[in-house]
Structures are given as C-alpha cells and as structure tokens.
Tab-separated table of C-alpha atoms in Angstrom:
chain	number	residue	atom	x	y	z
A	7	UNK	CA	-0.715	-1.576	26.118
A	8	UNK	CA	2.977	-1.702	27.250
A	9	UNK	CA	4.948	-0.107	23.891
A	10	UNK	CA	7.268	-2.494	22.410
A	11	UNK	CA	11.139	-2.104	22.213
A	12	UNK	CA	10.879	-0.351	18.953
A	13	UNK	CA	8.638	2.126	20.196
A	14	UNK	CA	11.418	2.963	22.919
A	15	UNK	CA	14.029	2.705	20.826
A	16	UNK	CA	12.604	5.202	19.098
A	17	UNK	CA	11.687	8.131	21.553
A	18	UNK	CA	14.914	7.950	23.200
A	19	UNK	CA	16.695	8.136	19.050
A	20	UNK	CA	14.050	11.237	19.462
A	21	UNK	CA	15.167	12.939	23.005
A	22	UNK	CA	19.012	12.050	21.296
A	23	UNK	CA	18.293	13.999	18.364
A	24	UNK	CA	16.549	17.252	19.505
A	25	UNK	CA	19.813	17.285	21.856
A	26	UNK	CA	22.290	17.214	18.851
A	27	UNK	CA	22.831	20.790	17.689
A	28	UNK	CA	23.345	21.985	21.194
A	29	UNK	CA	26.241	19.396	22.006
A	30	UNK	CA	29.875	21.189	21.127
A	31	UNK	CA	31.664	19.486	18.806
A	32	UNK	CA	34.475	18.382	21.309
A	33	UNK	CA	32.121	16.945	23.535
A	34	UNK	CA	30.754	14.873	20.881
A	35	UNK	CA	34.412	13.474	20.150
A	36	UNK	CA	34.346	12.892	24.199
A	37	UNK	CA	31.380	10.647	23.892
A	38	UNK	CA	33.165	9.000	21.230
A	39	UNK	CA	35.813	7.960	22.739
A	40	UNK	CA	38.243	9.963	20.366
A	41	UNK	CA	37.318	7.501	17.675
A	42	UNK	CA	36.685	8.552	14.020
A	43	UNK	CA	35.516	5.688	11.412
A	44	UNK	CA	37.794	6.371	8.352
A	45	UNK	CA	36.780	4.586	4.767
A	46	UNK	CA	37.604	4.502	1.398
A	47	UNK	CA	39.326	7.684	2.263
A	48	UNK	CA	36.587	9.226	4.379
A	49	UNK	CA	36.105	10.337	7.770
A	50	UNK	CA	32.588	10.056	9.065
A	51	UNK	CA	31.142	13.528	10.353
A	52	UNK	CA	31.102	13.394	13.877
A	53	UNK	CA	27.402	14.296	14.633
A	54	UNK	CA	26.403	11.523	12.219
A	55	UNK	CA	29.000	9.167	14.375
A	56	UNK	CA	27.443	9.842	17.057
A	57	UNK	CA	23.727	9.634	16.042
A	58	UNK	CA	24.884	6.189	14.370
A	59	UNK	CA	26.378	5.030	17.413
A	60	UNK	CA	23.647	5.820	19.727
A	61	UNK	CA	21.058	4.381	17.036
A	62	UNK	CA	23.194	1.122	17.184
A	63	UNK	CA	23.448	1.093	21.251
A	64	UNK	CA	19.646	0.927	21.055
A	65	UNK	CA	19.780	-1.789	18.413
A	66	UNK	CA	18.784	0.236	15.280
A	67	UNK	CA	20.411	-0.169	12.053
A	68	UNK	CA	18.443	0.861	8.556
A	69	UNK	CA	15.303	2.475	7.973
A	70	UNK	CA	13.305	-0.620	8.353
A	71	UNK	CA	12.704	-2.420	11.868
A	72	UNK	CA	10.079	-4.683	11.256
A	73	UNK	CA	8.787	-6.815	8.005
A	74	UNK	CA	6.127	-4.711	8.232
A	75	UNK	CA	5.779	-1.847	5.690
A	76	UNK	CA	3.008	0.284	7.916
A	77	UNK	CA	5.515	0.072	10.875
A	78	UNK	CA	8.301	1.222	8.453
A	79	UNK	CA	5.984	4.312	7.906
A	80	UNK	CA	4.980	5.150	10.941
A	81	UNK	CA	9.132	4.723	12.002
A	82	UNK	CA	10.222	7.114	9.315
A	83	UNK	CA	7.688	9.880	9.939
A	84	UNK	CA	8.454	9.683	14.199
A	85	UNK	CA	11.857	9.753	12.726
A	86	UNK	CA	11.299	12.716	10.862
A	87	UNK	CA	8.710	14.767	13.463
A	88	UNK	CA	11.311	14.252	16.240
A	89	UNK	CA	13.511	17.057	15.399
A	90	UNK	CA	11.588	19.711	13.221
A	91	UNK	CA	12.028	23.289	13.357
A	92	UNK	CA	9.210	24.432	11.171
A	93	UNK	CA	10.890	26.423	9.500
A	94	UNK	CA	8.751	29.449	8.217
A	95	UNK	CA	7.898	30.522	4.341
A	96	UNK	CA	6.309	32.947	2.581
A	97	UNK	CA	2.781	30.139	2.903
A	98	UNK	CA	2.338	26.624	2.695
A	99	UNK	CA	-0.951	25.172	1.107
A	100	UNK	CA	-1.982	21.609	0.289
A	101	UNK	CA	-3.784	21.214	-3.082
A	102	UNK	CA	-4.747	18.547	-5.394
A	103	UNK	CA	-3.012	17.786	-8.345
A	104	UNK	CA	-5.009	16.067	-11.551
A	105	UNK	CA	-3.456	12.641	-12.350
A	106	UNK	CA	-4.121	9.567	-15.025
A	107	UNK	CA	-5.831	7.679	-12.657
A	108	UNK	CA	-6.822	10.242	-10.188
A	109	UNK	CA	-6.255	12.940	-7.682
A	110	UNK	CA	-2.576	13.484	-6.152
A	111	UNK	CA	-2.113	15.166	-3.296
A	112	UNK	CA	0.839	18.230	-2.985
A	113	UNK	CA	1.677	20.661	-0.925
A	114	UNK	CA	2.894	23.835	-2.472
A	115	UNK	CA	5.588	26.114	-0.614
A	116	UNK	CA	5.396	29.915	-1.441
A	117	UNK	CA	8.571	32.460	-1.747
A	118	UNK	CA	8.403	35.860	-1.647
A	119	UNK	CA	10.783	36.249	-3.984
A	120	UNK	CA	9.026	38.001	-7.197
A	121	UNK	CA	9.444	35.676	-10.301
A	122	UNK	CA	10.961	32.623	-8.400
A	123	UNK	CA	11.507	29.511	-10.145
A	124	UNK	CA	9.761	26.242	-8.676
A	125	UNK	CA	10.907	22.687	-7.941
A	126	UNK	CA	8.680	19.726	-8.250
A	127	UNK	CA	9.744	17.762	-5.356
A	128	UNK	CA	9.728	14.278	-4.934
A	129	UNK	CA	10.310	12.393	-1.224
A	130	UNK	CA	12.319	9.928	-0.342
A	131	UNK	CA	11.660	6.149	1.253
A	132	UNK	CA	12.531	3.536	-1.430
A	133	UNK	CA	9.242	4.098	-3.488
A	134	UNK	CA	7.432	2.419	-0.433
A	135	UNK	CA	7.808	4.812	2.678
A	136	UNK	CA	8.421	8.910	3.196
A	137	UNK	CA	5.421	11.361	2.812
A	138	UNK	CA	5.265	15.434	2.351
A	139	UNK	CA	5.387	15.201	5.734
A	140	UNK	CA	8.579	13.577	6.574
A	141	UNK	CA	10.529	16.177	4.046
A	142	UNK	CA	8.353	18.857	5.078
A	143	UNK	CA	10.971	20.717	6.780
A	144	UNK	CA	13.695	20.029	3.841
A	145	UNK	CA	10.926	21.609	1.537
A	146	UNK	CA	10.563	24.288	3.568
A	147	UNK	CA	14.475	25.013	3.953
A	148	UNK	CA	14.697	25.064	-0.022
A	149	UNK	CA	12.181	27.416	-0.498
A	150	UNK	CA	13.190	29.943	2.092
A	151	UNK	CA	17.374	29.766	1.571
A	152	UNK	CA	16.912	28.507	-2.058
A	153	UNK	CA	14.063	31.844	-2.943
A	154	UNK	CA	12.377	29.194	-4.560
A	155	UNK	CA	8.606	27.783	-4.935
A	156	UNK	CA	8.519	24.137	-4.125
A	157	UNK	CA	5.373	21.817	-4.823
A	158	UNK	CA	5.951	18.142	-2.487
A	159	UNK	CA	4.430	15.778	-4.170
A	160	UNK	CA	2.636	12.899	-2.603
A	161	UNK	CA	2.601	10.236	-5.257
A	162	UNK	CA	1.466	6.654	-4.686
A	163	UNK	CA	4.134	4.297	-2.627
A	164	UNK	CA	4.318	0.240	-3.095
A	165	UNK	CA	3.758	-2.661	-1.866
A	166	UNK	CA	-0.241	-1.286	-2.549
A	167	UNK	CA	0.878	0.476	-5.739
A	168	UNK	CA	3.690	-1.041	-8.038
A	169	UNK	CA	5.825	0.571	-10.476
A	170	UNK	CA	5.440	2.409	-12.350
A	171	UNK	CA	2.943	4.245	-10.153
A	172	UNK	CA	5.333	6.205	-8.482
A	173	UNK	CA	6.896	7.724	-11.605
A	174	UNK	CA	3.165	8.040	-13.525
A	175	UNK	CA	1.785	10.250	-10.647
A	176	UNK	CA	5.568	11.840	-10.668
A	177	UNK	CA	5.679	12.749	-14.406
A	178	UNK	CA	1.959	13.642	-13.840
A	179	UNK	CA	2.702	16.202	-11.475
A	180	UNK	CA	5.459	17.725	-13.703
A	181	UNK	CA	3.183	18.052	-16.050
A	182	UNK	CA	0.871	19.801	-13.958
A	183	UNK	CA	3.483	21.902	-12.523
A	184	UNK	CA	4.104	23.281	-16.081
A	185	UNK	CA	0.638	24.453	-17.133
A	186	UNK	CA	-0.509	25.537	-13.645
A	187	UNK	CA	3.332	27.508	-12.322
A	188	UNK	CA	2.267	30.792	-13.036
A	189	UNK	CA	-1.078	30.958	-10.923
A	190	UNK	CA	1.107	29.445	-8.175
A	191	UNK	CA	3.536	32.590	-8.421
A	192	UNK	CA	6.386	30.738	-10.285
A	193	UNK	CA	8.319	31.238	-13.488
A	194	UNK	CA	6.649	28.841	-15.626
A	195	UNK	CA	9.912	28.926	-18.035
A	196	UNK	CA	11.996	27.780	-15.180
A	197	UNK	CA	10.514	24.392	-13.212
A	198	UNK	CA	12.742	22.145	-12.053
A	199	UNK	CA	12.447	18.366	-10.912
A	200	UNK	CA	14.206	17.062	-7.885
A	201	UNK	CA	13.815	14.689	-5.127
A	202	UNK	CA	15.992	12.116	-2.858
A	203	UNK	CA	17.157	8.477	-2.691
A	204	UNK	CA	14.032	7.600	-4.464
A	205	UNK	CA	12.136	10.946	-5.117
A	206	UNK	CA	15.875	11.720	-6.960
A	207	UNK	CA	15.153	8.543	-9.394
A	208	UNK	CA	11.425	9.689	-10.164
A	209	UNK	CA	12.593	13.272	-11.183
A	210	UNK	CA	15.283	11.462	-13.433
A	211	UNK	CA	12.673	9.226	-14.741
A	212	UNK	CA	10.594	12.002	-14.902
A	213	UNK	CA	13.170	13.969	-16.893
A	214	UNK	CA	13.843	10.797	-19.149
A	215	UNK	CA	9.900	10.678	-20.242
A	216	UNK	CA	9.829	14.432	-21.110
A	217	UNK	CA	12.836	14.124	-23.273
A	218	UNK	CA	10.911	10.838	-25.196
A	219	UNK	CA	7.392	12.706	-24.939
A	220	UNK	CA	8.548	15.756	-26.287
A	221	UNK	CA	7.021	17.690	-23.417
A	222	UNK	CA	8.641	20.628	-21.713
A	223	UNK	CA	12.249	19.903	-20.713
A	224	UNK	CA	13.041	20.569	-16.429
A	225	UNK	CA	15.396	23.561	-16.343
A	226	UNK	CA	17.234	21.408	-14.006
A	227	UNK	CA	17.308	18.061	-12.306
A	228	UNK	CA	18.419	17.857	-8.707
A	229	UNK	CA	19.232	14.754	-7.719
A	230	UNK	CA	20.128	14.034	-4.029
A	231	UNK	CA	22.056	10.828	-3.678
A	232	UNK	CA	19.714	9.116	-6.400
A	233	UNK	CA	18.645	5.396	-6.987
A	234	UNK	CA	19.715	4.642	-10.617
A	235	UNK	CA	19.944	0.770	-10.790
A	236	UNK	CA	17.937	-1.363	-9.175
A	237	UNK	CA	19.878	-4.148	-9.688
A	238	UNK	CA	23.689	-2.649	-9.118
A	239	UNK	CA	26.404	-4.171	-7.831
A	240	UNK	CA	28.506	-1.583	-6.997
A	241	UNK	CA	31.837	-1.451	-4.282
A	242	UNK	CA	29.732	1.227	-2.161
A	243	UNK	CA	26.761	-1.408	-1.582
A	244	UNK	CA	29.231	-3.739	-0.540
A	245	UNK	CA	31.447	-1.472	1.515
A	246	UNK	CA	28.797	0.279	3.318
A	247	UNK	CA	26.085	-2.390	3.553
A	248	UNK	CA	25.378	-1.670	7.077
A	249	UNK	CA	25.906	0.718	10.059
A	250	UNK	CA	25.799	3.907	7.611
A	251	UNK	CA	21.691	4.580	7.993
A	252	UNK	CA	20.698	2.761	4.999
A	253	UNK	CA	21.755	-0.503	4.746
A	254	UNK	CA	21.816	-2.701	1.609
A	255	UNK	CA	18.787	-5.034	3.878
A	256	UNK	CA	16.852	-1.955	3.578
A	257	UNK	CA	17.546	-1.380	-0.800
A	258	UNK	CA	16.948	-5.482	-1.153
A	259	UNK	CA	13.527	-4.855	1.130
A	260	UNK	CA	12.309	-1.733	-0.808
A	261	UNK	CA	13.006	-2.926	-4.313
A	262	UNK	CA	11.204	-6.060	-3.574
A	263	UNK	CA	8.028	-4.336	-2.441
A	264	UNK	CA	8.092	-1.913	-5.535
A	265	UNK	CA	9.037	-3.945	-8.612
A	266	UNK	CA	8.647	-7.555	-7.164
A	267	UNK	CA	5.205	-9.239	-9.307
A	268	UNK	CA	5.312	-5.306	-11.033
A	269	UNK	CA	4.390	-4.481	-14.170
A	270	UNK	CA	8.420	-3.666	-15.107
A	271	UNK	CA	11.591	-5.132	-13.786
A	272	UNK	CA	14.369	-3.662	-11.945
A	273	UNK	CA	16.315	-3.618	-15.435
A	274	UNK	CA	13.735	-0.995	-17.285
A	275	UNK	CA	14.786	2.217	-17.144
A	276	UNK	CA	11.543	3.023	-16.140
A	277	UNK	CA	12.707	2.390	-12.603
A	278	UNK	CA	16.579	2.265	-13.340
A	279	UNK	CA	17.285	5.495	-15.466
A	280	UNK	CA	20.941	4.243	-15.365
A	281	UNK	CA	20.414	1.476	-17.755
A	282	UNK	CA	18.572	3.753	-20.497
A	283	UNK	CA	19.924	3.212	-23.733
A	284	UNK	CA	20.042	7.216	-24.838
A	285	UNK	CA	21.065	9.896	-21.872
A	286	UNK	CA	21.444	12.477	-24.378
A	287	UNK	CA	18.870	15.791	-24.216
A	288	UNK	CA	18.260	15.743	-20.932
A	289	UNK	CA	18.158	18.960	-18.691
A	290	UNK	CA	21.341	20.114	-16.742
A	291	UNK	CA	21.691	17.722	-13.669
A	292	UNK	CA	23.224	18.794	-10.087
A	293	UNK	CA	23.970	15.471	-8.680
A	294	UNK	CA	24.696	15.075	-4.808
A	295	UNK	CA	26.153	11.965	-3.456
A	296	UNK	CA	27.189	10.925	0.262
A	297	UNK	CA	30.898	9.427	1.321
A	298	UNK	CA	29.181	6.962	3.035
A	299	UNK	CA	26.063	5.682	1.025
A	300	UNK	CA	25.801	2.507	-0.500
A	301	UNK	CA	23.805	4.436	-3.269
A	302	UNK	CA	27.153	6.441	-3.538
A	303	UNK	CA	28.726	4.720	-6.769
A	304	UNK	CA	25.562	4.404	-8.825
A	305	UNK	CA	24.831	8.287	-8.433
A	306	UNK	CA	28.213	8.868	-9.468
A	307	UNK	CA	28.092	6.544	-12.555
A	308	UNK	CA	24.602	8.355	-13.559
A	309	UNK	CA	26.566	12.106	-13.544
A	310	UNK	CA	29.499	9.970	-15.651
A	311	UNK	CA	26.915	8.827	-17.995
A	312	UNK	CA	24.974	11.619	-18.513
A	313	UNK	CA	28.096	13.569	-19.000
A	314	UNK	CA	29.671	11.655	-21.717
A	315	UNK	CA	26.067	12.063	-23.479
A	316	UNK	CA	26.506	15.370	-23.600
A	317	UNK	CA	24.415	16.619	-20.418
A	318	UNK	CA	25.620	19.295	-18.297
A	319	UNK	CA	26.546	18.096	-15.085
A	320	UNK	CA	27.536	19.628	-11.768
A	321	UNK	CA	28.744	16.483	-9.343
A	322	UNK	CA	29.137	17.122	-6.049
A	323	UNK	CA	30.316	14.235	-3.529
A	324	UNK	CA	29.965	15.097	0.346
A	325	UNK	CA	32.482	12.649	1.419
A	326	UNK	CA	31.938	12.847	5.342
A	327	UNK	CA	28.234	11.750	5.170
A	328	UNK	CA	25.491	9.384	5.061
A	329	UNK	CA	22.590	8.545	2.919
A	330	UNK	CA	19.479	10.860	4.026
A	331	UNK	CA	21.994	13.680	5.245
A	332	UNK	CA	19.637	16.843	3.420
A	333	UNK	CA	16.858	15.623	5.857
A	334	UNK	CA	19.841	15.736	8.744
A	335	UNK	CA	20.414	19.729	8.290
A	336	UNK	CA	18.821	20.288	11.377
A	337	UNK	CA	20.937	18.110	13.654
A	338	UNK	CA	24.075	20.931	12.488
A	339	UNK	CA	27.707	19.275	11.849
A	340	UNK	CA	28.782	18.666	8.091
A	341	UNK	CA	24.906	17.617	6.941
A	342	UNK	CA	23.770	21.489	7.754
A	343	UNK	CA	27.152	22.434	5.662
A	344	UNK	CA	26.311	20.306	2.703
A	345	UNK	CA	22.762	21.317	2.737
A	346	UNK	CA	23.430	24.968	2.710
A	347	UNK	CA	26.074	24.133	-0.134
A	348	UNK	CA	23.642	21.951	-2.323
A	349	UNK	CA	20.887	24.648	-1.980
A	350	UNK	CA	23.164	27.280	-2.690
A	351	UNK	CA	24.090	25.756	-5.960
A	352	UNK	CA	20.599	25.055	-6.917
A	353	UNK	CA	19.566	28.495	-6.839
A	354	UNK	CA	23.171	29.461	-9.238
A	355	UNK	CA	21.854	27.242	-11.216
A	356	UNK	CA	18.111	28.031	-11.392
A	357	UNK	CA	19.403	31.641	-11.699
A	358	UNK	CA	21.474	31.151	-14.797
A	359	UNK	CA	19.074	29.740	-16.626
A	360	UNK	CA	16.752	32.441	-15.728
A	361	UNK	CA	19.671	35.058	-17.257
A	362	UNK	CA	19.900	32.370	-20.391
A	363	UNK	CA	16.159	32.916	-21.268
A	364	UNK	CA	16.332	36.489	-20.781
A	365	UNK	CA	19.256	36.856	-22.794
C-alpha cells in the first residue's frame, strides 16, 4: 500500500523532532532566516518556530489532518511516540479503576519519595483524542522531578462517548483516587487533580462537583492551559487561530464531536467551568497558560474568576509558547524551561499543604 502524504508528513515531523534538542540555538535562528514572529507582545520560542515552520513546509497546521477522528488518534499518538525519552520512575503499573458505568483504565506512576502526594491526571486531545500513552512521558517527568505519585487516567473520549462521559469517569477516578491513595503509597490527605487543554477542564469540573457533592476537596488543581468555555469568543482565538499548533479549526472540530447531539451544551458548566454561577470553595488552583494559545484568554479569565471568589490562585503565563508546550519538554528551548518551572511550583505547592495539615 503506498502511505499517503499524511503518513510522510508525519515521519519526516518525526526524524525533525528527535533532531531538535541537539540543534544549537544559533543554528536554529540560521534556519530561520533571523526571523522571530513577535505578537501581542510576544516573541515565539525559537525551537517551537522552527518545529512550526517545518510542520507548515510539510503542510501541517493543527492537531487534526483529516475529518476523520481515528486518523486524528493515530496522528497524535505518532506525534507523541516520535520523540520519547522514557523517562524512568520509581514503577509504572496499569490498573483498573471502578467507574458508574464500568471499568476505567489508569496507569499509576510510583515515587520513591516516602509520603508523596499524588495527582490524578487527566490527558489532553479536546475530549476526543490523547491517551495515557501520548502523555506518558509528561506523567513520568512529574513524578520523577515533581517526587510525586501520578495515576493517568484513561477516561472515555467522544464522538463514541458524549459529555459528560469524560468528566463522569474523571470525577470517578478522583473519587477512587481518594479511598484507594494510601495502598498506592500516596498521602491520601494530599491528592491533587490536574490535566491539560482538556484533561485541565475535567480536573476543574472535577473540582467543581466535589465542592457541590460535598466530597473530599483536591489539595490543588493544576491546570495546564485549560478549556473553560466552550463557546468563548475571546481576542486569543482570534489572534492565534492558526499556525500556533492548535488552531481554532481544531477547538470548532473537537467541541462538535463532544457536546454536538450531547446530553449538555457547550454553555453548562458541566463542560464550561467558566460559566458556573458559584467559583467560591474550590481548592487552590496553579493555572498555566501559553503566549501563543488561542485557549490563552479563557485560562486567564478562569484564574480572574476564581480569584475574585475567593480561591487561591497562582497564574503563571509562559508568554514565548504554544498550546501543548508541557508535552514539548523534550524538544529543550523555553517548553523544557516552563516545564521544569510549572513542576517546580506544583511540588511548593503540594508541599505546603502537606506543612498546613501537619501544622
């Protein structure tokens, strides 16, 4: 069978990639031309330039190629496997997790660190793409530098599974996560939520639903560059609809697969945390946006928000780089920088709580 021009496209975007981190950073401005891109008062990291450019001279814009949802899957995770560095832990097992309407599949990463706290980690991909598998080696980064447990959730993706699935498996595995920490090595006082893009909305839904349910409140929610409203409008959609990663094609495309003929609409806060009508109660948030995200403004509106509620709130803007830059640490540059950074304050944070409790 003679592969098709994504397939190409996509092992030379691989042979580019594994080449990255050895390329010196003034040979990289070579192969540029000298040019930087400069908006809204930020200038574009130049690894990411230059992955972006070579994406583009290959005809690749956005996380989605083809109408095709399976293709979009199988894109992602050759995406992802093409520059790993298995990165080692203390162990990494796969396990079952009990759900409302069945099994969910995790994958738990073990510290050595005695009395760690753990993160219930959600992936990345719109709600419709991303697996443990594509973040495995972001999971694997925040439990070694972050001396933390991490359990990757696998919870069910759309078109085949509308919301709210995503968030019922999500707040499922929280649950879990809270009676079961301690035989997994964790604190069970300190388990936080996190996730990206869309894992990042499930662990705020996640934290919204504990707050209402009167269950166990996260000890913190990460949230990396996080989908808040479905629906927004904001200046960074507009400004960086495409050429940045992830375009606004790819939000319209994903949205419509997960809450097109659903049982909610983009408007319930059930998929748009944003538009909740009380933010108050909620567990401290570190919230992580990207200069150059079209998700940008809306993650910066939720901190706002959940500030003026009352919420403890560490915002942190990386104005150099793109949407999907924690899963880019490998590739060096300013996405390695800001993933050291973002880890780094996780575990401050994750540690003070742990003195607040023992206090």
């Amino acid at each position: 069978m003679t592969p098709s021009a994504t397939d190409v496209a996509n092992k030379v975007t691989a042979v580019t990639l594994r080449g990255l981190p050895h390329i010196p950073d003034r040979i990289k401005r070579l192969l540029l031309g000298g040019r930087s891109i400069t908006l809204d008062g930020n200038t574009l990291d130049t690894t990411l330039q230059l992955m972006l450019a070579g994406q583009q001279m290959l005809g690749l814009d956005g996380l989605v190629a083809d109408d095709d949802h399976h293709a979009a899957r199988v894109q992602l995770e050759l995406l992802a496997g093409s520059f790993k560095k298995h990165i080692p832990v203390g162990a990494v097992t796969d396990l079952t997790v009990t759900g409302a309407v069945g099994p969910i599949q995790a994958r738990h990463y073990r510290t050595d660190e005695p009395g760690a706290p753990l993160l219930v980690f959600y992936h990345g991909g719109g709600h419709v793409i991303g697996s443990i598998d594509t973040h495995d080696d972001l999971c694997r980064e925040i439990c070694r530098e972050g001396r933390a447990h991490v359990l990757s959730v696998d919870y069910r993706l759309a078109p085949e599974h509308k919301a709210p699935a995503a968030s019922e498996d999500a707040y499922a595995a929280y649950l879990w996560a809270c009676e079961h920490a301690a035989e997994l090595g964790a604190d069970p006082r300190r388990i936080a939520v996190g996730g990206d893009s869309a894992g990042a909305n499930l662990a705020a839904v996640v934290s919204l639903r504990a707050r209402d349910e009167k269950a166990p409140q996260p000890a913190l929610q990460l949230l990396l560059y996080p989908m808040t409203d479905m629906g927004g409008q904001t200046r960074s959609r507009t400004l960086f609809a495409r050429g940045f990663f992830l375009t606004r094609s790819d939000i319209e495309w994903f949205n419509t697969r997960f809450v097109g003929g659903a049982q909610v609409d983009g408007a319930d806060p059930r998929v748009s945390p944003l538009l909740a009508d009380d933010l108050s109660g909620l567990a401290p948030a570190l919230v992580v946006t990207a200069g150059f995200d079209p998700l940008r403004d809306e993650g910066r509106q939720y901190a706002d928000a959940m500030r003026q509620a009352g919420v403890p709130v560490d915002y942190r803007e990386y104005g150099s780089l793109v949407h999907g830059f924690v899963n880019f640490f490998p590739l060096g540059g300013g996405s390695a920088a800001a993933t050291a950074d973002v880890i780094s304050a996780m575990r401050a944070h994750l540690t003070r709580a742990g003195q607040l409790l023992s206090g």
